[in-house]
PDB file of C-alpha atoms in Angstrom:
ATOM      1  CA  MET A  90     -98.643  66.207   3.527  1.00 78.00           C
ATOM      2  CA  SER A  91     -99.383  63.245   6.016  1.00 82.00           C
ATOM      3  CA  GLY A  92     -97.841  60.034   5.955  1.00 86.00           C
ATOM      4  CA  ARG A  93     -94.317  58.533   5.045  1.00 88.00           C
ATOM      5  CA  HIS A  94     -93.128  60.313   1.948  1.00 92.00           C
ATOM      6  CA  GLY A  95     -89.927  61.968   0.595  1.00 93.00           C
ATOM      7  CA  GLN A  96     -89.375  64.787  -1.723  1.00 94.00           C
ATOM      8  CA  ALA A  97     -87.114  65.512  -4.654  1.00 95.00           C
ATOM      9  CA  ILE A  98     -86.197  69.035  -5.653  1.00 96.00           C
ATOM     10  CA  PHE A  99     -84.529  70.351  -8.571  1.00 96.00           C
ATOM     11  CA  ALA A 100     -83.247  74.006  -9.021  1.00 96.00           C
ATOM     12  CA  SER A 101     -81.297  75.675 -12.068  1.00 95.00           C
ATOM     13  CA  HIS A 102     -79.748  79.042 -12.331  1.00 94.00           C
ATOM     14  CA  GLY A 103     -81.505  80.266  -8.685  1.00 94.00           C
ATOM     15  CA  HIS A 104     -84.785  78.758  -9.617  1.00 97.00           C
ATOM     16  CA  LEU A 105     -86.852  75.860  -8.660  1.00 97.00           C
ATOM     17  CA  VAL A 106     -87.785  73.758 -11.738  1.00 96.00           C
ATOM     18  CA  LEU A 107     -89.429  70.856 -10.283  1.00 95.00           C
ATOM     19  CA  VAL A 108     -90.551  70.000  -6.795  1.00 94.00           C
ATOM     20  CA  ASP A 109     -92.282  66.292  -6.315  1.00 92.00           C
ATOM     21  CA  GLU A 110     -93.195  64.185  -3.557  1.00 92.00           C
ATOM     22  CA  LEU A 111     -91.998  60.757  -3.432  1.00 93.00           C
ATOM     23  CA  PRO A 112     -94.005  57.721  -2.649  1.00 93.00           C
ATOM     24  CA  GLU A 113     -91.227  56.709   0.175  1.00 91.00           C
ATOM     25  CA  PRO A 114     -88.552  58.401   1.556  1.00 92.00           C
ATOM     26  CA  PRO A 115     -84.912  58.012   0.374  1.00 87.00           C
ATOM     27  CA  ALA A 116     -82.802  55.664   2.494  1.00 85.00           C
ATOM     28  CA  ARG A 117     -80.807  58.772   3.017  1.00 88.00           C
ATOM     29  CA  ASP A 118     -80.665  62.463   2.357  1.00 91.00           C
ATOM     30  CA  ALA A 119     -78.749  63.569  -0.613  1.00 88.00           C
ATOM     31  CA  ALA A 120     -78.102  66.534  -2.466  1.00 91.00           C
ATOM     32  CA  ARG A 121     -75.949  67.161  -5.480  1.00 88.00           C
ATOM     33  CA  PHE A 122     -74.451  69.850  -7.958  1.00 90.00           C
ATOM     34  CA  THR A 123     -74.030  68.333 -11.160  1.00 88.00           C
ATOM     35  CA  ARG A 124     -74.417  69.480 -14.973  1.00 88.00           C
ATOM     36  CA  LEU A 125     -77.046  66.805 -15.237  1.00 90.00           C
ATOM     37  CA  PRO A 126     -80.023  66.553 -12.908  1.00 92.00           C
ATOM     38  CA  ASP A 127     -79.760  63.141 -11.399  1.00 90.00           C
ATOM     39  CA  VAL A 128     -83.260  62.182 -11.815  1.00 92.00           C
ATOM     40  CA  LEU A 129     -83.082  58.430 -11.634  1.00 92.00           C
ATOM     41  CA  PRO A 130     -84.079  58.213  -7.758  1.00 89.00           C
ATOM     42  CA  LEU A 131     -87.271  59.895  -8.643  1.00 91.00           C
ATOM     43  CA  VAL A 132     -88.020  57.899 -11.892  1.00 93.00           C
ATOM     44  CA  VAL A 133     -87.421  54.589 -10.183  1.00 93.00           C
ATOM     45  CA  GLN A 134     -89.950  55.557  -7.366  1.00 92.00           C
ATOM     46  CA  HIS A 135     -92.827  55.883 -10.226  1.00 93.00           C
ATOM     47  CA  ALA A 136     -92.416  52.259 -10.944  1.00 94.00           C
ATOM     48  CA  PRO A 137     -94.083  49.968 -11.950  1.00 95.00           C
ATOM     49  CA  ASP A 138     -96.420  52.677 -12.932  1.00 96.00           C
ATOM     50  CA  ILE A 139     -99.648  50.309 -12.528  1.00 97.00           C
ATOM     51  CA  PRO A 140    -102.936  52.053 -13.788  1.00 97.00           C
ATOM     52  CA  TYR A 141    -105.802  50.969 -11.542  1.00 98.00           C
ATOM     53  CA  THR A 142    -109.125  52.278  -9.974  1.00 97.00           C
ATOM     54  CA  ALA A 143    -109.969  51.660  -5.975  1.00 97.00           C
ATOM     55  CA  ALA A 144    -113.496  51.428  -4.645  1.00 97.00           C
ATOM     56  CA  ALA A 145    -114.319  51.021  -1.124  1.00 96.00           C
ATOM     57  CA  VAL A 146    -117.826  50.183  -0.445  1.00 96.00           C
ATOM     58  CA  HIS A 147    -119.340  50.416   3.019  1.00 92.00           C
ATOM     59  CA  ARG A 148    -122.695  49.431   4.908  1.00 90.00           C
ATOM     60  CA  VAL A 149    -123.535  52.316   7.379  1.00 87.00           C
ATOM     61  CA  ALA A 150    -125.725  51.623  10.418  1.00 86.00           C
ATOM     62  CA  HIS A 151    -127.296  54.978  11.857  1.00 79.00           C
ATOM     63  CA  ALA A 152    -128.513  53.087  15.262  1.00 68.00           C
ATOM     64  CA  ASP A 153    -128.281  56.702  17.086  1.00 76.00           C
ATOM     65  CA  THR A 154    -130.772  58.616  14.986  1.00 76.00           C
ATOM     66  CA  GLY A 155    -132.695  55.381  13.844  1.00 73.00           C
ATOM     67  CA  ALA A 156    -132.161  56.470   9.854  1.00 82.00           C
ATOM     68  CA  PRO A 157    -132.471  53.532   7.662  1.00 87.00           C
ATOM     69  CA  GLU A 158    -129.055  51.916   6.791  1.00 92.00           C
ATOM     70  CA  GLU A 159    -127.027  53.244   3.891  1.00 94.00           C
ATOM     71  CA  VAL A 160    -124.202  52.161   1.554  1.00 95.00           C
ATOM     72  CA  GLU A 161    -121.623  54.474   1.149  1.00 95.00           C
ATOM     73  CA  VAL A 162    -119.053  54.058  -2.222  1.00 96.00           C
ATOM     74  CA  ASP A 163    -115.841  56.131  -2.331  1.00 95.00           C
ATOM     75  CA  PHE A 164    -113.835  55.548  -5.591  1.00 96.00           C
ATOM     76  CA  GLN A 165    -110.757  56.816  -7.387  1.00 96.00           C
ATOM     77  CA  ALA A 166    -108.469  56.201 -10.316  1.00 97.00           C
ATOM     78  CA  GLY A 167    -104.551  56.608  -9.942  1.00 96.00           C
ATOM     79  CA  ARG A 168    -101.197  55.092 -11.178  1.00 96.00           C
ATOM     80  CA  TRP A 169     -99.621  52.858  -8.314  1.00 97.00           C
ATOM     81  CA  PRO A 170     -97.732  53.913  -6.624  1.00 95.00           C
ATOM     82  CA  SER A 171     -97.047  57.588  -7.580  1.00 94.00           C
ATOM     83  CA  SER A 172    -100.693  58.120  -6.632  1.00 94.00           C
ATOM     84  CA  LYS A 173     -99.929  57.436  -2.854  1.00 93.00           C
ATOM     85  CA  VAL A 174     -98.591  61.125  -2.968  1.00 92.00           C
ATOM     86  CA  SER A 175    -100.760  62.744  -5.746  1.00 91.00           C
ATOM     87  CA  PRO A 176    -104.008  60.906  -5.775  1.00 91.00           C
ATOM     88  CA  GLY A 177    -106.886  61.534  -8.489  1.00 91.00           C
ATOM     89  CA  VAL A 178    -110.349  63.023  -7.445  1.00 94.00           C
ATOM     90  CA  ARG A 179    -111.950  60.817  -5.179  1.00 94.00           C
ATOM     91  CA  HIS A 180    -115.610  60.650  -6.093  1.00 96.00           C
ATOM     92  CA  HIS A 181    -118.325  59.639  -3.136  1.00 95.00           C
ATOM     93  CA  ARG A 182    -121.543  58.317  -3.444  1.00 95.00           C
ATOM     94  CA  ARG A 183    -124.198  56.993  -0.948  1.00 93.00           C
ATOM     95  CA  GLY A 184    -127.795  55.490  -0.948  1.00 93.00           C
ATOM     96  CA  PRO A 185    -130.240  53.674   1.093  1.00 94.00           C
ATOM     97  CA  ALA A 186    -129.086  50.233   1.734  1.00 93.00           C
ATOM     98  CA  ASP A 187    -132.369  48.572   0.769  1.00 92.00           C
ATOM     99  CA  GLN A 188    -132.227  50.012  -2.706  1.00 94.00           C
ATOM    100  CA  TRP A 189    -128.326  49.147  -3.020  1.00 95.00           C
ATOM    101  CA  PRO A 190    -129.165  46.586  -5.941  1.00 92.00           C
ATOM    102  CA  ARG A 191    -130.342  49.286  -8.142  1.00 92.00           C
ATOM    103  CA  GLY A 192    -128.091  52.212  -6.703  1.00 93.00           C
ATOM    104  CA  ALA A 193    -125.111  49.486  -7.179  1.00 96.00           C
ATOM    105  CA  ALA A 194    -125.717  49.788 -11.120  1.00 96.00           C
ATOM    106  CA  ARG A 195    -125.590  53.114 -11.465  1.00 96.00           C
ATOM    107  CA  ILE A 196    -122.259  53.568  -9.504  1.00 97.00           C
ATOM    108  CA  ALA A 197    -120.892  50.663 -11.342  1.00 97.00           C
ATOM    109  CA  GLY A 198    -121.453  52.594 -14.744  1.00 97.00           C
ATOM    110  CA  GLU A 199    -119.375  55.643 -12.933  1.00 97.00           C
ATOM    111  CA  LEU A 200    -116.911  53.276 -11.978  1.00 97.00           C
ATOM    112  CA  ALA A 201    -116.217  51.696 -15.419  1.00 98.00           C
ATOM    113  CA  GLU A 202    -116.111  55.150 -16.909  1.00 98.00           C
ATOM    114  CA  LEU A 203    -113.246  55.881 -14.862  1.00 97.00           C
ATOM    115  CA  ALA A 204    -111.679  52.657 -14.997  1.00 98.00           C
ATOM    116  CA  TYR A 205    -111.812  52.567 -18.890  1.00 98.00           C
ATOM    117  CA  GLY A 206    -111.085  56.208 -18.994  1.00 97.00           C
ATOM    118  CA  SER A 207    -107.760  55.478 -17.059  1.00 95.00           C
ATOM    119  CA  ASP A 208    -107.065  52.295 -18.984  1.00 97.00           C
ATOM    120  CA  ALA A 209    -106.883  50.526 -15.470  1.00 97.00           C
ATOM    121  CA  GLU A 210    -105.371  47.116 -15.237  1.00 97.00           C
ATOM    122  CA  ALA A 211    -106.773  46.325 -12.022  1.00 97.00           C
ATOM    123  CA  ILE A 212    -109.868  47.296  -9.834  1.00 98.00           C
ATOM    124  CA  VAL A 213    -109.314  46.816  -6.296  1.00 97.00           C
ATOM    125  CA  VAL A 214    -112.136  46.812  -4.325  1.00 97.00           C
ATOM    126  CA  SER A 215    -112.725  46.347  -0.283  1.00 96.00           C
ATOM    127  CA  GLY A 216    -115.195  47.012   2.063  1.00 94.00           C
ATOM    128  CA  THR A 217    -118.487  45.183   3.420  1.00 93.00           C
ATOM    129  CA  PRO A 218    -118.491  41.760   1.573  1.00 94.00           C
ATOM    130  CA  TRP A 219    -122.132  41.917   0.626  1.00 94.00           C
ATOM    131  CA  ALA A 220    -122.247  45.579  -0.784  1.00 95.00           C
ATOM    132  CA  ARG A 221    -118.784  45.234  -2.545  1.00 95.00           C
ATOM    133  CA  ASN A 222    -120.079  41.997  -4.107  1.00 96.00           C
ATOM    134  CA  VAL A 223    -123.123  43.659  -5.502  1.00 97.00           C
ATOM    135  CA  LEU A 224    -121.438  46.183  -6.645  1.00 97.00           C
ATOM    136  CA  VAL A 225    -118.491  44.079  -8.494  1.00 97.00           C
ATOM    137  CA  ASN A 226    -121.502  41.689 -10.185  1.00 97.00           C
ATOM    138  CA  ARG A 227    -123.026  45.158 -11.860  1.00 97.00           C
ATOM    139  CA  LEU A 228    -119.677  45.899 -13.577  1.00 97.00           C
ATOM    140  CA  PRO A 229    -119.092  44.762 -17.233  1.00 97.00           C
ATOM    141  CA  ARG A 230    -117.562  41.614 -17.606  1.00 96.00           C
ATOM    142  CA  PRO A 231    -114.177  42.756 -18.945  1.00 96.00           C
ATOM    143  CA  LEU A 232    -113.588  44.631 -15.869  1.00 97.00           C
ATOM    144  CA  ARG A 233    -114.901  41.970 -13.599  1.00 97.00           C
ATOM    145  CA  GLU A 234    -111.955  39.997 -14.625  1.00 96.00           C
ATOM    146  CA  ARG A 235    -109.782  42.611 -13.414  1.00 97.00           C
ATOM    147  CA  VAL A 236    -111.339  43.058 -10.084  1.00 97.00           C
ATOM    148  CA  VAL A 237    -108.601  42.480  -7.179  1.00 97.00           C
ATOM    149  CA  ALA A 238    -110.905  41.985  -3.779  1.00 95.00           C
ATOM    150  CA  VAL A 239    -108.623  42.619  -0.805  1.00 94.00           C
ATOM    151  CA  PRO A 240    -109.477  42.846   2.785  1.00 91.00           C
ATOM    152  CA  GLY A 241    -109.757  46.000   5.043  1.00 82.00           C
ATOM    153  CA  ASP A 242    -112.233  49.286   4.729  1.00 77.00           C
ATOM    154  CA  GLY A 243    -110.326  51.389   2.806  1.00 76.00           C
ATOM    155  CA  ARG A 244    -110.181  54.184   5.472  1.00 71.00           C
ATOM    156  CA  GLY A 245    -107.572  55.530   7.509  1.00 66.00           C
ATOM    157  CA  THR A 246    -105.543  57.533   4.857  1.00 76.00           C
ATOM    158  CA  GLY A 247    -104.624  61.290   5.967  1.00 78.00           C
ATOM    159  CA  PRO A 248    -104.968  64.271   3.732  1.00 81.00           C
ATOM    160  CA  GLY A 249    -103.321  64.276   0.134  1.00 84.00           C
ATOM    161  CA  ARG A 250    -102.895  60.320   0.394  1.00 90.00           C
ATOM    162  CA  ALA A 251    -104.506  57.680  -1.767  1.00 93.00           C
ATOM    163  CA  LEU A 252    -107.920  56.124  -1.364  1.00 94.00           C
ATOM    164  CA  MET A 253    -107.396  52.421   0.068  1.00 94.00           C
ATOM    165  CA  GLU A 254    -103.385  53.041   0.512  1.00 93.00           C
ATOM    166  CA  ARG A 255    -102.527  49.739   2.466  1.00 92.00           C
ATOM    167  CA  GLU A 256    -104.950  47.917   0.412  1.00 94.00           C
ATOM    168  CA  LEU A 257    -103.652  48.661  -2.958  1.00 95.00           C
ATOM    169  CA  ASP A 258     -99.878  47.952  -1.426  1.00 93.00           C
ATOM    170  CA  GLU A 259    -100.831  44.684  -0.716  1.00 92.00           C
ATOM    171  CA  ALA A 260    -102.875  44.111  -3.937  1.00 94.00           C
ATOM    172  CA  LEU A 261    -100.132  45.513  -6.504  1.00 95.00           C
ATOM    173  CA  ARG A 262     -97.063  44.787  -4.499  1.00 90.00           C
ATOM    174  CA  GLY A 263     -94.564  42.975  -6.737  1.00 88.00           C
ATOM    175  CA  ARG A 264     -96.678  43.286  -9.906  1.00 93.00           C
ATOM    176  CA  LEU A 265     -95.317  44.910 -13.215  1.00 96.00           C
ATOM    177  CA  SER A 266     -97.566  46.875 -15.261  1.00 96.00           C
ATOM    178  CA  ALA A 267     -98.775  45.164 -18.682  1.00 96.00           C
ATOM    179  CA  ARG A 268     -96.743  47.196 -20.752  1.00 96.00           C
ATOM    180  CA  ASP A 269     -93.492  46.526 -18.506  1.00 97.00           C
ATOM    181  CA  ARG A 270     -93.884  42.580 -18.684  1.00 97.00           C
ATOM    182  CA  ALA A 271     -94.437  42.619 -22.332  1.00 97.00           C
ATOM    183  CA  ARG A 272     -91.261  44.504 -22.933  1.00 97.00           C
ATOM    184  CA  MET A 273     -89.467  41.916 -20.174  1.00 97.00           C
ATOM    185  CA  GLU A 274     -90.915  38.901 -22.002  1.00 97.00           C
ATOM    186  CA  THR A 275     -89.517  40.374 -25.358  1.00 97.00           C
ATOM    187  CA  PHE A 276     -86.147  40.952 -23.946  1.00 97.00           C
ATOM    188  CA  LEU A 277     -86.209  37.489 -22.652  1.00 97.00           C
ATOM    189  CA  ALA A 278     -87.363  35.675 -26.103  1.00 96.00           C
ATOM    190  CA  GLN A 279     -84.746  38.174 -27.972  1.00 96.00           C
ATOM    191  CA  ARG A 280     -81.889  37.347 -25.368  1.00 95.00           C
ATOM    192  CA  ALA A 281     -82.552  33.471 -26.041  1.00 95.00           C
ATOM    193  CA  ARG A 282     -82.513  33.950 -29.676  1.00 93.00           C
ATOM    194  CA  GLY A 283     -79.026  35.484 -29.303  1.00 88.00           C
ATOM    195  CA  GLY A 284     -79.923  39.067 -31.206  1.00 88.00           C
ATOM    196  CA  GLY A 285     -81.852  41.962 -30.188  1.00 95.00           C
ATOM    197  CA  ALA A 286     -81.067  42.119 -26.482  1.00 97.00           C
ATOM    198  CA  VAL A 287     -77.861  43.047 -24.514  1.00 96.00           C
ATOM    199  CA  GLU A 288     -77.059  43.203 -20.913  1.00 96.00           C
ATOM    200  CA  GLY A 289     -74.247  44.743 -18.820  1.00 96.00           C
ATOM    201  CA  MET A 290     -73.150  48.422 -18.823  1.00 96.00           C
ATOM    202  CA  ALA A 291     -70.445  48.209 -21.453  1.00 95.00           C
ATOM    203  CA  ASP A 292     -72.890  46.747 -24.002  1.00 96.00           C
ATOM    204  CA  VAL A 293     -75.930  49.340 -22.603  1.00 97.00           C
ATOM    205  CA  VAL A 294     -73.685  52.304 -23.191  1.00 97.00           C
ATOM    206  CA  ALA A 295     -72.422  51.200 -26.663  1.00 96.00           C
ATOM    207  CA  ALA A 296     -76.185  50.689 -27.771  1.00 97.00           C
ATOM    208  CA  LEU A 297     -76.917  54.077 -26.278  1.00 97.00           C
ATOM    209  CA  GLN A 298     -74.365  55.802 -28.599  1.00 96.00           C
ATOM    210  CA  ARG A 299     -75.473  54.298 -31.812  1.00 95.00           C
ATOM    211  CA  GLY A 300     -79.026  55.220 -30.941  1.00 95.00           C
ATOM    212  CA  GLN A 301     -80.047  51.549 -31.024  1.00 96.00           C
ATOM    213  CA  VAL A 302     -81.971  51.460 -27.754  1.00 97.00           C
ATOM    214  CA  SER A 303     -86.013  50.955 -27.628  1.00 97.00           C
ATOM    215  CA  ALA A 304     -86.076  50.221 -23.962  1.00 98.00           C
ATOM    216  CA  LEU A 305     -83.495  50.047 -21.335  1.00 98.00           C
ATOM    217  CA  LEU A 306     -84.523  47.245 -18.184  1.00 98.00           C
ATOM    218  CA  LEU A 307     -82.908  48.379 -14.989  1.00 97.00           C
ATOM    219  CA  ASN A 308     -83.080  46.098 -12.151  1.00 96.00           C
ATOM    220  CA  THR A 309     -84.035  47.227  -8.429  1.00 93.00           C
ATOM    221  CA  PRO A 310     -82.687  47.635  -5.955  1.00 91.00           C
ATOM    222  CA  VAL A 311     -80.539  49.908  -8.191  1.00 91.00           C
ATOM    223  CA  GLN A 312     -76.565  49.056  -8.330  1.00 84.00           C
ATOM    224  CA  PHE A 313     -74.418  52.079  -7.723  1.00 72.00           C
ATOM    225  CA  TRP A 314     -72.595  52.054 -10.828  1.00 80.00           C
ATOM    226  CA  GLY A 315     -69.236  54.227 -11.319  1.00 88.00           C
ATOM    227  CA  PRO A 316     -69.866  57.401 -13.021  1.00 93.00           C
ATOM    228  CA  LEU A 317     -70.252  57.939 -16.836  1.00 95.00           C
ATOM    229  CA  TRP A 318     -68.926  60.836 -19.014  1.00 95.00           C
ATOM    230  CA  THR A 319     -71.307  62.885 -21.360  1.00 95.00           C
ATOM    231  CA  GLY A 320     -71.059  65.642 -23.823  1.00 95.00           C
ATOM    232  CA  SER A 321     -73.701  67.964 -24.915  1.00 92.00           C
ATOM    233  CA  GLN A 322     -75.377  65.362 -26.926  1.00 93.00           C
ATOM    234  CA  PRO A 323     -77.719  62.552 -25.525  1.00 91.00           C
ATOM    235  CA  THR A 324     -75.461  60.123 -27.586  1.00 94.00           C
ATOM    236  CA  GLU A 325     -72.250  61.231 -26.339  1.00 95.00           C
ATOM    237  CA  ILE A 326     -71.953  58.861 -23.310  1.00 96.00           C
ATOM    238  CA  ALA A 327     -68.963  56.524 -22.443  1.00 96.00           C
ATOM    239  CA  LEU A 328     -67.490  54.612 -19.318  1.00 95.00           C
ATOM    240  CA  SER A 329     -64.274  56.745 -19.880  1.00 94.00           C
ATOM    241  CA  PRO A 330     -63.564  60.015 -20.935  1.00 94.00           C
ATOM    242  CA  ALA A 331     -60.693  58.650 -23.493  1.00 94.00           C
ATOM    243  CA  GLU A 332     -63.529  56.835 -25.616  1.00 94.00           C
ATOM    244  CA  LEU A 333     -65.422  60.364 -26.121  1.00 94.00           C
ATOM    245  CA  GLU A 334     -61.876  61.952 -27.187  1.00 92.00           C
ATOM    246  CA  SER A 335     -61.674  59.231 -29.522  1.00 92.00           C
ATOM    247  CA  PHE A 336     -65.010  60.217 -31.074  1.00 90.00           C
ATOM    248  CA  GLY A 337     -63.563  64.063 -31.165  1.00 92.00           C
ATOM    249  CA  VAL A 338     -66.287  65.117 -28.655  1.00 91.00           C
ATOM    250  CA  LEU A 339     -65.013  68.389 -26.619  1.00 85.00           C
ATOM    251  CA  GLY A 340     -66.341  69.616 -23.242  1.00 87.00           C
ATOM    252  CA  PHE A 341     -67.283  66.190 -21.614  1.00 90.00           C
ATOM    253  CA  GLN A 342     -67.966  65.957 -17.779  1.00 92.00           C
ATOM    254  CA  GLU A 343     -67.863  63.296 -15.436  1.00 93.00           C
ATOM    255  CA  GLY A 344     -71.411  62.583 -13.738  1.00 91.00           C
ATOM    256  CA  PRO A 345     -73.955  60.151 -12.046  1.00 92.00           C
ATOM    257  CA  ALA A 346     -74.613  57.174 -14.245  1.00 94.00           C
ATOM    258  CA  GLY A 347     -78.321  57.235 -13.535  1.00 93.00           C
ATOM    259  CA  ALA A 348     -78.420  60.860 -14.568  1.00 94.00           C
ATOM    260  CA  ALA A 349     -76.640  60.164 -18.004  1.00 95.00           C
ATOM    261  CA  LEU A 350     -78.682  57.115 -18.742  1.00 96.00           C
ATOM    262  CA  ILE A 351     -81.960  58.749 -18.041  1.00 96.00           C
ATOM    263  CA  ARG A 352     -80.850  61.829 -20.300  1.00 95.00           C
ATOM    264  CA  ALA A 353     -80.120  59.595 -23.280  1.00 96.00           C
ATOM    265  CA  LEU A 354     -83.264  57.367 -22.864  1.00 96.00           C
ATOM    266  CA  VAL A 355     -85.495  60.471 -22.783  1.00 95.00           C
ATOM    267  CA  ARG A 356     -83.422  62.391 -25.445  1.00 95.00           C
ATOM    268  CA  THR A 357     -83.484  59.219 -28.065  1.00 95.00           C
ATOM    269  CA  GLY A 358     -87.184  58.347 -27.500  1.00 95.00           C
ATOM    270  CA  ALA A 359     -86.519  55.206 -25.593  1.00 97.00           C
ATOM    271  CA  GLU A 360     -88.529  53.527 -22.597  1.00 96.00           C
ATOM    272  CA  LEU A 361     -87.186  52.766 -19.250  1.00 97.00           C
ATOM    273  CA  VAL A 362     -88.369  49.472 -17.709  1.00 97.00           C
ATOM    274  CA  VAL A 363     -87.945  48.742 -14.009  1.00 96.00           C
ATOM    275  CA  VAL A 364     -87.695  45.387 -12.995  1.00 96.00           C
ATOM    276  CA  PRO A 365     -87.176  43.504  -9.602  1.00 94.00           C
ATOM    277  CA  ARG A 366     -83.779  41.552  -9.425  1.00 95.00           C
ATOM    278  CA  THR A 367     -85.700  38.715  -8.407  1.00 94.00           C
ATOM    279  CA  GLU A 368     -87.759  38.846 -11.360  1.00 94.00           C
ATOM    280  CA  LEU A 369     -85.259  39.027 -13.867  1.00 96.00           C
ATOM    281  CA  PRO A 370     -81.419  39.219 -12.877  1.00 96.00           C
ATOM    282  CA  LEU A 371     -79.266  41.362 -15.352  1.00 97.00           C
ATOM    283  CA  VAL A 372     -75.742  41.601 -15.732  1.00 96.00           C
ATOM    284  CA  GLU A 373     -74.806  44.857 -13.891  1.00 95.00           C
ATOM    285  CA  GLY A 374     -78.324  45.724 -13.121  1.00 96.00           C
ATOM    286  CA  VAL A 375     -78.911  46.656 -16.806  1.00 97.00           C
ATOM    287  CA  GLY A 376     -79.969  45.513 -20.289  1.00 97.00           C
ATOM    288  CA  VAL A 377     -81.505  46.961 -23.281  1.00 98.00           C
ATOM    289  CA  LEU A 378     -84.180  46.003 -26.043  1.00 97.00           C
ATOM    290  CA  LEU A 379     -82.795  47.049 -29.612  1.00 97.00           C
ATOM    291  CA  ARG A 380     -84.588  48.842 -32.487  1.00 93.00           C
ATOM    292  CA  TYR A 381     -81.880  47.155 -34.755  1.00 89.00           C
ATOM    293  CA  THR A 382     -78.933  44.979 -34.670  1.00 83.00           C
ATOM    294  CA  ASP A 383     -75.793  45.765 -37.179  1.00 72.00           C
ATOM    295  CA  PRO A 384     -72.169  43.855 -37.115  1.00 62.00           C
ATOM    296  CA  ASP A 385     -71.126  46.017 -34.318  1.00 61.00           C
ATOM    297  CA  THR A 386     -73.549  44.940 -31.855  1.00 60.00           C
ATOM    298  CA  ARG A 387     -72.358  42.952 -29.358  1.00 56.00           C
ATOM    299  CA  SER A 388     -74.281  39.736 -28.332  1.00 49.00           C
TER     300      SER A 388
END
């Protein structure tokens, strides 16, 4: 694969079980042999996971051959930023420039179908302003409200890379997905009321032990917490081995905190919401929305 990227590799019992390309290389190479796979660095790189559709529109002259001018359109759906290294199918259309107003209507229909099918939250467009604007004006009104026009021509990405990678980075950098923003706003409201949300590693672990967590909010850059101890069940998670012993858990092991948190979330059906620290600073970089509260829940 061309361009800047990293790679995550997981193996078990002598076999590769997952190889995944990372949108960005890790700060440093790392390898671990642990009972639980430490997938947190991989998971975080999928955030903010914004579904989008991108379209690059160009007016092309053929001065060397004398052929009539054409308009070329490339468009593609994806989820940012993982689509940097795992892009969807790229669609290419072209037609005479003097018939572009009519041709744009047909392509706008295809673009709309792709956007609705992928639940795109943003329609990012670049290229020749005149041709781009004609295309945008033929999109359905609900989609026109999601359009983000950016400078650039959408060209220059290498093999295996997303269409308009640089333009997408400019348009979507710092955003949260609509779902994540809703979870964050719910967390803020629950925290203000003094119930339904807790933060700090001790309270987060206590909530996971009781299966209370609806969504875990995680600050980036991720703090490097100390280890956690885990047993065989997802709710067998603790800050110390003594705590698991008090629950009667046997065969527990020490491991990376991120690995233990992700397993507990996945196995209890909870969500992960990655939030930049500048957007919402959390105590020790973690907080949770609760499914329910009880007298033992700390506020």
